[in-house]
Amino acid sequence: MRTVTSYISRFLLILIFFSAVSLANAAAKPGGGRLIVIRVANFGWNIAANLKIDGQTVANIVQGRRYDHRIPAGRHVLTVSAVPNNDMRQPTSITVNVRPGGTYIFTALWDSDHVYLRPTTLSPAEMAKLGL
């Protein structure tokens, strides 16, 4: 019986050790940045902004919502389009170079014939009002 308890104790110690090493490695790796995409109010109640990062759809931003997530550091292509896209409008793209710990805020705007992303022009007071 003592042998079984000894094996279980050793197994738990090894498990704790590997967990601690994994956590230390995860903390040591450089992180990404924070990406926020705000959808303007006059975008339309029946149209969403489809957001893609590096060609992969990450969100359909509807009225009153925003995209707010961490993304890996590095160069990324953000693409936005209107959904539904009944008029077959072309999506627009912008490139962002994400640095660890950086915050990148864009506004999805609707023009007469297309949707595009613009880096924020919000003042610190306006950003605080939005909870950013």
Coordinates of N, CA and C in Angstrom, one line a residue:
M1 N 0.8 -1.2 0.0 CA 0.0 0.0 0.0 C 0.9 1.3 0.0
R2 N 2.0 1.2 0.8 CA 2.9 2.3 0.8 C 3.5 2.6 -0.5
T3 N 3.7 1.6 -1.3 CA 4.3 1.8 -2.6 C 3.4 2.5 -3.6
V4 N 2.1 2.2 -3.5 CA 1.1 2.9 -4.4 C 1.0 4.3 -4.0
T5 N 1.0 4.6 -2.7 CA 1.0 6.0 -2.2 C 2.3 6.8 -2.7
S6 N 3.4 6.1 -2.7 CA 4.7 6.7 -3.1 C 4.6 7.0 -4.6
Y7 N 4.1 6.1 -5.4 CA 4.0 6.4 -6.8 C 3.0 7.5 -7.1
I8 N 1.9 7.6 -6.4 CA 1.0 8.6 -6.6 C 1.6 10.0 -6.3
S9 N 2.3 10.0 -5.2 CA 2.9 11.3 -4.7 C 4.0 11.7 -5.7
R10 N 4.8 10.8 -6.2 CA 5.8 11.2 -7.3 C 5.1 11.7 -8.5
F11 N 4.0 11.0 -8.9 CA 3.3 11.4 -10.1 C 2.8 12.8 -10.0
L12 N 2.2 13.1 -8.8 CA 1.6 14.4 -8.6 C 2.7 15.5 -8.6
L13 N 3.9 15.2 -8.0 CA 5.0 16.1 -8.0 C 5.5 16.4 -9.4
I14 N 5.6 15.4 -10.2 CA 6.0 15.5 -11.6 C 5.0 16.4 -12.4
L15 N 3.7 16.1 -12.2 CA 2.7 16.9 -12.8 C 2.7 18.3 -12.4
I16 N 2.9 18.6 -11.2 CA 3.0 20.0 -10.7 C 4.3 20.7 -11.3
F17 N 5.4 20.0 -11.4 CA 6.6 20.5 -11.9 C 6.4 20.9 -13.4
F18 N 5.8 20.0 -14.2 CA 5.6 20.3 -15.6 C 4.6 21.4 -15.8
S19 N 3.6 21.5 -15.0 CA 2.6 22.6 -15.0 C 3.3 23.9 -14.8
A20 N 4.2 23.9 -13.8 CA 4.9 25.2 -13.4 C 5.8 25.6 -14.6
V21 N 6.5 24.6 -15.2 CA 7.4 24.9 -16.3 C 6.6 25.5 -17.5
S22 N 5.4 24.9 -17.8 CA 4.6 25.3 -18.9 C 4.1 26.7 -18.6
L23 N 3.6 27.0 -17.4 CA 3.2 28.4 -17.1 C 4.3 29.4 -17.3
A24 N 5.5 29.0 -16.8 CA 6.6 29.9 -17.0 C 7.0 30.2 -18.4
N25 N 6.9 29.2 -19.2 CA 7.2 29.4 -20.7 C 6.1 30.2 -21.3
A26 N 4.9 30.0 -21.0 CA 3.8 30.8 -21.6 C 3.9 32.3 -21.2
A27 N 4.3 32.6 -20.0 CA 4.5 33.9 -19.5 C 5.7 34.6 -20.1
A28 N 6.7 33.8 -20.5 CA 8.0 34.3 -21.1 C 7.8 34.7 -22.6
K29 N 6.8 34.1 -23.3 CA 6.7 34.3 -24.7 C 6.1 35.7 -24.9
P30 N 6.6 36.5 -25.9 CA 6.0 37.8 -26.2 C 4.5 37.7 -26.6
G31 N 3.7 38.5 -26.0 CA 2.3 38.5 -26.3 C 1.9 39.3 -27.5
G32 N 0.7 39.4 -27.7 CA 0.2 40.2 -28.8 C -0.4 41.5 -28.4
G33 N -1.2 42.1 -29.2 CA -1.8 43.3 -28.9 C -3.3 43.2 -28.8
R34 N -3.9 44.3 -28.6 CA -5.4 44.4 -28.5 C -5.9 45.1 -29.7
L35 N -6.9 44.5 -30.3 CA -7.5 45.1 -31.5 C -9.0 45.4 -31.2
I36 N -9.4 46.6 -31.4 CA -10.7 47.0 -31.2 C -11.3 47.6 -32.5
V37 N -12.4 47.1 -33.0 CA -13.1 47.7 -34.1 C -14.5 48.2 -33.7
I38 N -14.7 49.4 -33.9 CA -16.0 50.0 -33.5 C -16.8 50.3 -34.8
R39 N -18.0 50.0 -34.7 CA -18.9 50.2 -35.8 C -19.7 51.5 -35.6
V40 N -19.7 52.4 -36.6 CA -20.4 53.7 -36.4 C -21.9 53.4 -36.3
A41 N -22.6 54.3 -35.7 CA -24.0 54.2 -35.5 C -24.8 54.3 -36.8
N42 N -24.4 55.1 -37.7 CA -25.2 55.3 -38.9 C -24.9 54.3 -40.0
F43 N -24.3 53.2 -39.6 CA -24.0 52.1 -40.5 C -25.2 51.5 -41.1
G44 N -26.3 51.5 -40.4 CA -27.5 50.8 -40.8 C -27.9 49.7 -39.9
W45 N -29.2 49.6 -39.6 CA -29.6 48.6 -38.6 C -29.7 47.2 -39.2
N46 N -29.7 47.1 -40.5 CA -29.9 45.8 -41.1 C -28.6 45.4 -41.8
I47 N -27.5 46.0 -41.6 CA -26.2 45.7 -42.2 C -25.1 45.5 -41.1
A48 N -24.3 44.5 -41.2 CA -23.2 44.3 -40.3 C -21.9 44.5 -41.0
A49 N -20.9 44.8 -40.2 CA -19.5 44.9 -40.8 C -18.9 43.5 -40.5
N50 N -18.5 42.9 -41.6 CA -17.8 41.6 -41.6 C -16.3 41.9 -41.5
L51 N -15.7 41.4 -40.4 CA -14.3 41.7 -40.1 C -13.5 40.4 -40.3
K52 N -12.5 40.5 -41.2 CA -11.6 39.4 -41.4 C -10.2 39.8 -41.0
I53 N -9.5 38.9 -40.3 CA -8.0 39.1 -40.0 C -7.3 38.0 -40.8
D54 N -6.4 38.5 -41.6 CA -5.6 37.6 -42.5 C -6.4 36.6 -43.2
G55 N -7.6 37.0 -43.7 CA -8.4 36.2 -44.6 C -9.4 35.4 -43.8
Q56 N -9.4 35.3 -42.5 CA -10.3 34.5 -41.7 C -11.4 35.4 -41.1
T57 N -12.6 35.1 -41.3 CA -13.7 35.9 -40.6 C -13.6 35.7 -39.1
V58 N -13.6 36.9 -38.4 CA -13.5 36.8 -36.9 C -14.8 37.4 -36.3
A59 N -15.5 38.2 -37.0 CA -16.7 38.8 -36.5 C -17.6 39.4 -37.5
N60 N -18.9 39.4 -37.2 CA -19.9 40.3 -37.9 C -20.4 41.3 -36.9
I61 N -19.9 42.5 -37.0 CA -20.2 43.5 -36.0 C -21.5 44.2 -36.3
V62 N -22.5 43.9 -35.5 CA -23.8 44.5 -35.7 C -24.0 45.8 -34.9
Q63 N -25.1 46.4 -35.1 CA -25.4 47.7 -34.4 C -25.3 47.6 -32.9
G64 N -24.5 48.5 -32.3 CA -24.4 48.6 -30.9 C -23.3 47.6 -30.3
R65 N -22.5 47.0 -31.2 CA -21.5 46.0 -30.8 C -20.1 46.5 -31.3
R66 N -19.1 45.8 -30.8 CA -17.7 46.1 -31.3 C -16.9 44.8 -31.2
Y67 N -15.8 44.8 -31.9 CA -14.9 43.7 -31.8 C -13.8 44.1 -30.9
D68 N -13.5 43.3 -29.9 CA -12.4 43.7 -28.9 C -11.8 42.4 -28.4
H69 N -10.6 42.1 -29.1 CA -9.9 40.8 -28.7 C -8.4 41.1 -28.9
R70 N -7.7 40.2 -28.3 CA -6.2 40.2 -28.4 C -5.8 39.4 -29.7
I71 N -4.8 39.9 -30.4 CA -4.3 39.2 -31.6 C -2.8 39.1 -31.5
P72 N -2.2 38.1 -32.1 CA -0.8 37.9 -32.0 C 0.0 39.1 -32.6
A73 N 1.2 39.2 -32.0 CA 2.1 40.3 -32.5 C 2.5 39.9 -34.0
G74 N 2.7 41.0 -34.8 CA 3.1 40.8 -36.1 C 2.3 41.6 -37.1
R75 N 2.5 41.4 -38.4 CA 1.8 42.1 -39.4 C 0.5 41.3 -39.8
H76 N -0.6 42.1 -39.8 CA -1.9 41.5 -40.1 C -2.6 42.3 -41.1
V77 N -3.4 41.7 -41.9 CA -4.3 42.4 -42.8 C -5.7 42.3 -42.3
L78 N -6.3 43.5 -42.1 CA -7.7 43.6 -41.6 C -8.5 43.9 -42.9
T79 N -9.6 43.1 -43.1 CA -10.5 43.3 -44.2 C -11.9 43.5 -43.7
V80 N -12.6 44.5 -44.2 CA -14.0 44.7 -43.8 C -14.9 44.8 -45.0
S81 N -16.1 44.3 -44.9 CA -17.1 44.4 -45.9 C -18.5 44.4 -45.3
A82 N -19.5 44.8 -46.0 CA -20.8 44.8 -45.5 C -21.5 43.5 -45.7
V83 N -22.3 43.1 -44.7 CA -23.1 41.8 -44.9 C -24.5 42.1 -44.5
P84 N -25.5 41.8 -45.2 CA -25.4 41.1 -46.5 C -24.8 42.1 -47.5
N85 N -24.1 41.5 -48.5 CA -23.5 42.3 -49.6 C -24.3 42.1 -50.8
N86 N -25.5 42.6 -50.8 CA -26.4 42.4 -52.0 C -26.0 43.1 -53.2
D87 N -25.2 44.2 -53.1 CA -24.7 44.9 -54.3 C -23.3 44.5 -54.8
M88 N -22.8 43.4 -54.2 CA -21.5 42.8 -54.6 C -20.4 43.9 -54.5
R89 N -20.4 44.6 -53.5 CA -19.3 45.6 -53.2 C -18.0 44.9 -52.8
Q90 N -16.9 45.5 -53.2 CA -15.6 44.9 -52.9 C -15.2 45.2 -51.5
P91 N -14.6 44.3 -50.8 CA -14.1 44.6 -49.4 C -12.9 45.5 -49.5
T92 N -12.6 46.2 -48.4 CA -11.4 47.0 -48.3 C -10.5 46.5 -47.2
S93 N -9.3 46.7 -47.3 CA -8.3 46.2 -46.4 C -7.3 47.2 -45.9
I94 N -6.8 47.0 -44.7 CA -5.7 47.8 -44.1 C -4.8 46.9 -43.4
T95 N -3.5 47.3 -43.4 CA -2.5 46.5 -42.8 C -2.1 47.1 -41.4
V96 N -1.9 46.3 -40.4 CA -1.5 46.8 -39.1 C -0.4 45.9 -38.6
N97 N 0.6 46.6 -38.0 CA 1.8 45.9 -37.5 C 1.6 45.9 -36.0
V98 N 1.1 44.8 -35.4 CA 0.8 44.7 -34.0 C 2.1 44.4 -33.2
R99 N 2.3 45.3 -32.2 CA 3.4 45.1 -31.2 C 2.8 44.6 -29.9
P100 N 3.7 43.8 -29.2 CA 3.2 43.3 -27.9 C 2.8 44.4 -27.0
G101 N 1.6 44.3 -26.4 CA 1.1 45.3 -25.4 C 0.4 46.5 -26.1
G102 N 0.4 46.6 -27.4 CA -0.2 47.7 -28.1 C -1.7 47.6 -28.2
T103 N -2.3 48.7 -28.3 CA -3.8 48.7 -28.5 C -4.1 49.4 -29.8
Y104 N -4.8 48.8 -30.7 CA -5.1 49.3 -32.0 C -6.6 49.5 -32.2
I105 N -7.1 50.7 -32.4 CA -8.5 51.0 -32.4 C -8.8 51.5 -33.8
F106 N -9.8 50.9 -34.5 CA -10.3 51.3 -35.8 C -11.8 51.5 -35.7
T107 N -12.3 52.3 -36.7 CA -13.7 52.5 -36.8 C -14.1 52.0 -38.2
A108 N -15.2 51.2 -38.2 CA -15.7 50.7 -39.4 C -16.7 51.8 -39.9
L109 N -16.5 52.4 -41.1 CA -17.3 53.4 -41.6 C -18.0 53.0 -42.9
W110 N -19.1 53.6 -43.1 CA -19.9 53.3 -44.3 C -19.8 54.5 -45.2
D111 N -19.3 54.4 -46.4 CA -19.3 55.4 -47.4 C -20.5 55.1 -48.4
S112 N -20.7 56.0 -49.3 CA -21.8 55.8 -50.2 C -21.8 54.4 -51.0
D113 N -20.6 53.9 -51.2 CA -20.6 52.7 -52.0 C -19.7 51.6 -51.4
H114 N -19.1 51.8 -50.2 CA -18.2 50.8 -49.6 C -18.0 51.0 -48.1
V115 N -17.5 50.0 -47.5 CA -17.2 50.0 -46.1 C -15.6 50.0 -46.0
Y116 N -15.1 50.8 -45.0 CA -13.7 50.8 -44.8 C -13.3 51.0 -43.3
L117 N -12.1 50.7 -43.0 CA -11.6 50.9 -41.6 C -10.7 52.1 -41.6
R118 N -10.9 52.9 -40.5 CA -10.1 54.1 -40.3 C -9.5 54.0 -38.9
P119 N -8.2 54.3 -38.8 CA -7.7 54.4 -37.4 C -8.4 55.4 -36.6
T120 N -8.6 55.2 -35.3 CA -9.5 56.0 -34.5 C -9.0 57.5 -34.4
T121 N -9.9 58.4 -34.4 CA -9.6 59.8 -34.1 C -10.3 60.2 -32.8
L122 N -10.7 59.2 -32.0 CA -11.4 59.5 -30.8 C -10.4 60.2 -29.8
S123 N -10.9 61.1 -29.0 CA -10.2 61.7 -28.0 C -10.1 60.8 -26.8
P124 N -9.2 61.0 -25.8 CA -9.1 60.2 -24.6 C -10.5 60.2 -23.9
A125 N -11.1 61.3 -23.8 CA -12.4 61.4 -23.1 C -13.5 60.5 -23.8
E126 N -13.5 60.5 -25.2 CA -14.5 59.7 -25.9 C -14.2 58.2 -25.7
M127 N -12.9 57.9 -25.7 CA -12.5 56.5 -25.5 C -12.9 56.0 -24.1
A128 N -12.7 56.9 -23.1 CA -13.1 56.5 -21.7 C -14.7 56.3 -21.7
K129 N -15.4 57.2 -22.4 CA -16.8 57.1 -22.4 C -17.3 55.7 -23.0
L130 N -16.5 55.2 -24.0 CA -16.8 53.9 -24.6 C -16.2 52.7 -23.8
G131 N -15.5 53.0 -22.7 CA -14.9 52.0 -21.9 C -13.7 51.4 -22.5
L132 N -12.9 52.2 -23.2 CA -11.7 51.7 -23.9 C -10.5 52.1 -23.1

